mmCIF file of C-alpha atoms in Angstrom:
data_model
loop_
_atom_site.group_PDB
_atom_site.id
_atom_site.type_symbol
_atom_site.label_atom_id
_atom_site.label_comp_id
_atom_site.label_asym_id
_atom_site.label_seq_id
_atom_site.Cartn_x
_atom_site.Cartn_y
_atom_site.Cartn_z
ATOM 1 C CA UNK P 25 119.673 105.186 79.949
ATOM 2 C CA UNK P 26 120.139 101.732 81.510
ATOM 3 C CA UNK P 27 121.921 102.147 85.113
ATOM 4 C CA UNK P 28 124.165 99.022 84.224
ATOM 5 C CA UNK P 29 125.815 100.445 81.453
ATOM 6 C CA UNK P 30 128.999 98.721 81.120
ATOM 7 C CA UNK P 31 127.942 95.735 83.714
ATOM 8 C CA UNK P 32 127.153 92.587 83.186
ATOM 9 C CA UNK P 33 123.146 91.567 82.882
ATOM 10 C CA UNK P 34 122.491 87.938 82.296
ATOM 11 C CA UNK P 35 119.284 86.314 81.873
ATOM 12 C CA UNK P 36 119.658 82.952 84.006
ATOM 13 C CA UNK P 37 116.123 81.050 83.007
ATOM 14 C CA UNK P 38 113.911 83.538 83.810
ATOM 15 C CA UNK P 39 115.953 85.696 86.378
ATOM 16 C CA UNK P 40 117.804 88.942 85.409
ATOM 17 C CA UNK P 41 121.261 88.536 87.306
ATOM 18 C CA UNK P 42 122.855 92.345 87.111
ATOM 19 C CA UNK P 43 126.635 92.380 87.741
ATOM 20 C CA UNK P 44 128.704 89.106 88.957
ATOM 21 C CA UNK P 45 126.375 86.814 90.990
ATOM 22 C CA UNK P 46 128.672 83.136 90.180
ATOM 23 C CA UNK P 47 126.361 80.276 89.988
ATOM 24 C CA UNK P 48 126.739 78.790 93.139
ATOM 25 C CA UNK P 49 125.877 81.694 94.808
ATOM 26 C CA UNK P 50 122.564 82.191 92.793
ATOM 27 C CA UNK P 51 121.788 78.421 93.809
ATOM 28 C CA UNK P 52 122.558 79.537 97.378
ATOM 29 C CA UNK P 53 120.665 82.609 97.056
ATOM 30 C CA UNK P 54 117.875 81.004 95.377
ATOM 31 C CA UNK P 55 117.543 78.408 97.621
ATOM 32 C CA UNK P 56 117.408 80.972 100.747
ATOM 33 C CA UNK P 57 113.986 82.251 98.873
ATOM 34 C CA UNK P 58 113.312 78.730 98.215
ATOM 35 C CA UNK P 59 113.193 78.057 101.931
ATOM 36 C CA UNK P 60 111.584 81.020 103.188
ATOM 37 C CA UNK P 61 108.688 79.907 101.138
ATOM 38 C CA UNK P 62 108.436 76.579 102.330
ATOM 39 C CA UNK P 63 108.608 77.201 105.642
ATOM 40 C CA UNK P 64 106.020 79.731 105.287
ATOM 41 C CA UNK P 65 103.709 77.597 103.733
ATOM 42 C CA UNK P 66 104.180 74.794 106.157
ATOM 43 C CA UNK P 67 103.674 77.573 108.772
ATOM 44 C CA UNK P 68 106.914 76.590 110.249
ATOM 45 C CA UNK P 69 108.329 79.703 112.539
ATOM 46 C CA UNK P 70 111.488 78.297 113.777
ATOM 47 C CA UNK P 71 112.020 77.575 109.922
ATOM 48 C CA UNK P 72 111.420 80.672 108.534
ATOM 49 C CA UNK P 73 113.661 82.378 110.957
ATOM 50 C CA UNK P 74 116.600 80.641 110.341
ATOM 51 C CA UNK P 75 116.798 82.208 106.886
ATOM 52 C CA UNK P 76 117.750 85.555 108.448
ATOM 53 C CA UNK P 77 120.943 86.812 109.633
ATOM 54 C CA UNK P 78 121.139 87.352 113.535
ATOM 55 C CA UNK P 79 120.707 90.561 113.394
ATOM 56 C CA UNK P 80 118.494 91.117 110.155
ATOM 57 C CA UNK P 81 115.929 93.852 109.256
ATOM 58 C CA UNK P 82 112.915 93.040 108.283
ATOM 59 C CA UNK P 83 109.343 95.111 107.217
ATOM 60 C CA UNK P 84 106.257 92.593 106.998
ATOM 61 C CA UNK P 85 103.993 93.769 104.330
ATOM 62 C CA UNK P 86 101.903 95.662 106.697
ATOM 63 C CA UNK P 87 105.148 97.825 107.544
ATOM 64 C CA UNK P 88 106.145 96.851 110.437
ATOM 65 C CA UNK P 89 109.804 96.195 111.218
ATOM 66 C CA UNK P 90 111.199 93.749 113.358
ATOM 67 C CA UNK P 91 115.143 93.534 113.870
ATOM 68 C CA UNK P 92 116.909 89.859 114.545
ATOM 69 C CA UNK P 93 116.358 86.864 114.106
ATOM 70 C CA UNK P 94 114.518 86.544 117.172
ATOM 71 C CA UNK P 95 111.916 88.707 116.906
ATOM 72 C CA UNK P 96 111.177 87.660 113.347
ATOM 73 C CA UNK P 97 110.789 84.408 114.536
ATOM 74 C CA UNK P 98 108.621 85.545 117.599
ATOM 75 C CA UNK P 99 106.155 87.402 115.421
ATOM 76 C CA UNK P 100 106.095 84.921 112.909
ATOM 77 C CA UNK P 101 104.666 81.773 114.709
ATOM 78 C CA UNK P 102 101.746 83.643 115.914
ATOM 79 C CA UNK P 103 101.272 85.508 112.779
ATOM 80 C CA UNK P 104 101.265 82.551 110.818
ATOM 81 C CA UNK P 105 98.591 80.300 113.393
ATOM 82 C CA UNK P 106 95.751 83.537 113.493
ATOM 83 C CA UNK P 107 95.576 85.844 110.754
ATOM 84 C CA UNK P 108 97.970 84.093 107.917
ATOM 85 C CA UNK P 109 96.745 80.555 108.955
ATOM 86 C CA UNK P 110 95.240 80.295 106.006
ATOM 87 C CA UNK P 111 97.617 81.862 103.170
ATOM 88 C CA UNK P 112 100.376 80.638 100.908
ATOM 89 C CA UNK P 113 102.315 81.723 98.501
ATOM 90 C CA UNK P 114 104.539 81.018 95.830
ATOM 91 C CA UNK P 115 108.269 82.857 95.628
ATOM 92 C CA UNK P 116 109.768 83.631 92.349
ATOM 93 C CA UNK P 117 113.398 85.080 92.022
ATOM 94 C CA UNK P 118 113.020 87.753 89.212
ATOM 95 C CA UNK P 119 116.103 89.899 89.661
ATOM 96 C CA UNK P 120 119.617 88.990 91.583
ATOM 97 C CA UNK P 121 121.939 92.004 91.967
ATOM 98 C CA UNK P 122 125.359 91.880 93.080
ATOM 99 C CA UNK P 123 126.029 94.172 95.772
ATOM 100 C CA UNK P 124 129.059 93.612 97.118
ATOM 101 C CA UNK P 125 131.553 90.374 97.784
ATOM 102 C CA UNK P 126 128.814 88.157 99.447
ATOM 103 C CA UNK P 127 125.957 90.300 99.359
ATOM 104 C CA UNK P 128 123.114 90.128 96.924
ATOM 105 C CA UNK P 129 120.243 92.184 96.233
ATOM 106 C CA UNK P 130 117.031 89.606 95.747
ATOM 107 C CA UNK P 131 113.742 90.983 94.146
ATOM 108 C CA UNK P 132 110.835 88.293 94.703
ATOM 109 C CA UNK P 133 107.626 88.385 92.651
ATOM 110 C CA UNK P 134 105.447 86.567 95.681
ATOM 111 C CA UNK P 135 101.990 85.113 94.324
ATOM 112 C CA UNK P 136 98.894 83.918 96.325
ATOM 113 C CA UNK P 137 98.131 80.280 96.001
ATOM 114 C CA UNK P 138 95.984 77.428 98.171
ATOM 115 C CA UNK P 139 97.613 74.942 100.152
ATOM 116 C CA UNK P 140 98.463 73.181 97.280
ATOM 117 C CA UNK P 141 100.213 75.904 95.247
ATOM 118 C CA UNK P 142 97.617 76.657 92.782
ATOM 119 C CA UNK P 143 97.272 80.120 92.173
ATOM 120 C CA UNK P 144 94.298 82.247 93.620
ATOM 121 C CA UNK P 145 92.798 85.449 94.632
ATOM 122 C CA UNK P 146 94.411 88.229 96.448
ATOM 123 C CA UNK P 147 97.041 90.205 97.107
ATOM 124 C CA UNK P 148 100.143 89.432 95.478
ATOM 125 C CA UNK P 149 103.618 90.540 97.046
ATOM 126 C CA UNK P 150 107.043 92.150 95.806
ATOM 127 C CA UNK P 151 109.904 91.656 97.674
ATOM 128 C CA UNK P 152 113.036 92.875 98.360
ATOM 129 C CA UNK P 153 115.745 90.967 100.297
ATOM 130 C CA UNK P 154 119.341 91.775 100.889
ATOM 131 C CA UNK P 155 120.981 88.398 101.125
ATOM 132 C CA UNK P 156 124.484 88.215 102.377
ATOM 133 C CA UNK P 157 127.284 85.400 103.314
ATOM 134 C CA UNK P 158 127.291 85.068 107.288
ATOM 135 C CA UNK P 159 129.221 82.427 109.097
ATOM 136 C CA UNK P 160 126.076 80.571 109.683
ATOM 137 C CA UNK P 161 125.547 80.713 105.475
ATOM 138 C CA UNK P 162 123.809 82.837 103.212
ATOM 139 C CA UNK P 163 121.213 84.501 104.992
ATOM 140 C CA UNK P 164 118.238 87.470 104.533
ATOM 141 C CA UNK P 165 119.908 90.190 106.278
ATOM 142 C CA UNK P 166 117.531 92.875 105.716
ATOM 143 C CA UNK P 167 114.312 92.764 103.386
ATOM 144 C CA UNK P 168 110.893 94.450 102.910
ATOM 145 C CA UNK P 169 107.885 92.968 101.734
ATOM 146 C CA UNK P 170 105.239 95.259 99.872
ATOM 147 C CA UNK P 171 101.483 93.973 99.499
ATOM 148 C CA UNK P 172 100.244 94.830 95.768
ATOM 149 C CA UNK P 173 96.895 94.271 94.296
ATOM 150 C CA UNK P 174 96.689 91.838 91.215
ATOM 151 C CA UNK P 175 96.566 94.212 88.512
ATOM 152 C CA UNK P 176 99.495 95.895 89.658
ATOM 153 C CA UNK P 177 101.661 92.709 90.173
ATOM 154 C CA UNK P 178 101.310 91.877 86.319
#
């Protein structure tokens, strides 16, 4: 039995959007994931932080959490020159769930790719971000990332 019995599920291209996510907030959703992945692969810290709240939650794929904005930030610019110099991705929106007024629930199929977004080798990721309306706009407010072999990502 489907838990959204009685709600409304919309397919919106190639994202399932459970419950009422209007269409400007999927385009402001979508283009919070949208930016987190190009700052990422331009290995731009300062960038990728600004897509989460002040005081956001966030576990890397290698489980560690790091709480605001800050810190994300902080761990990110090193991160991203040594041991993720070297890796891109590409972000894909699969599932939007309403929440709450201004809160949505983002899954994110992440793939491996070379620098210039072809697909290769590797881990793939699955994401899950809660994205929510702050004064400063739509922003990741807490999120986990979870590594997943190829075979299992399909």
């Amino acid at each position: 039995m489907s838990p959204y019995r009685g709600e409304v599920l919309v397919m919106a291209g190639e994202v399932l959007v459970a419950g009422d996510v209007p269409v400007a907030v999927r385009e402001a959703v979508t283009g919070v994931v949208a930016a987190l992945e190009d700052a990422f692969n331009r290995k731009d810290a300062e960038a990728l932080g600004a897509q989460f709240g002040e005081r956001a939650s966030w576990t890397n794929a290698a489980g560690r959490r790091l709480d605001g904005r800050a810190a994300i930030t902080a761990f990110s610019g090193p991160a991203m020159r040594e041991f993720l110099k070297d890796s891109y991705a590409r972000y894909e929106v699969v599932k939007l769930l309403a929440v709450a007024d201004g809160v949505v629930a983002v899954n994110v199929a992440q793939t491996p790719t070379d620098a210039a977004g072809r697909p290769v080798e590797g881990p793939h990721g699955r994401a899950l971000y809660v994205v929510a309306r702050q004064a400063d706009g739509w922003k990741i407010v807490a999120g986990q990332n979870n590594a997943v072999d190829a075979q299992s990502a399909a």
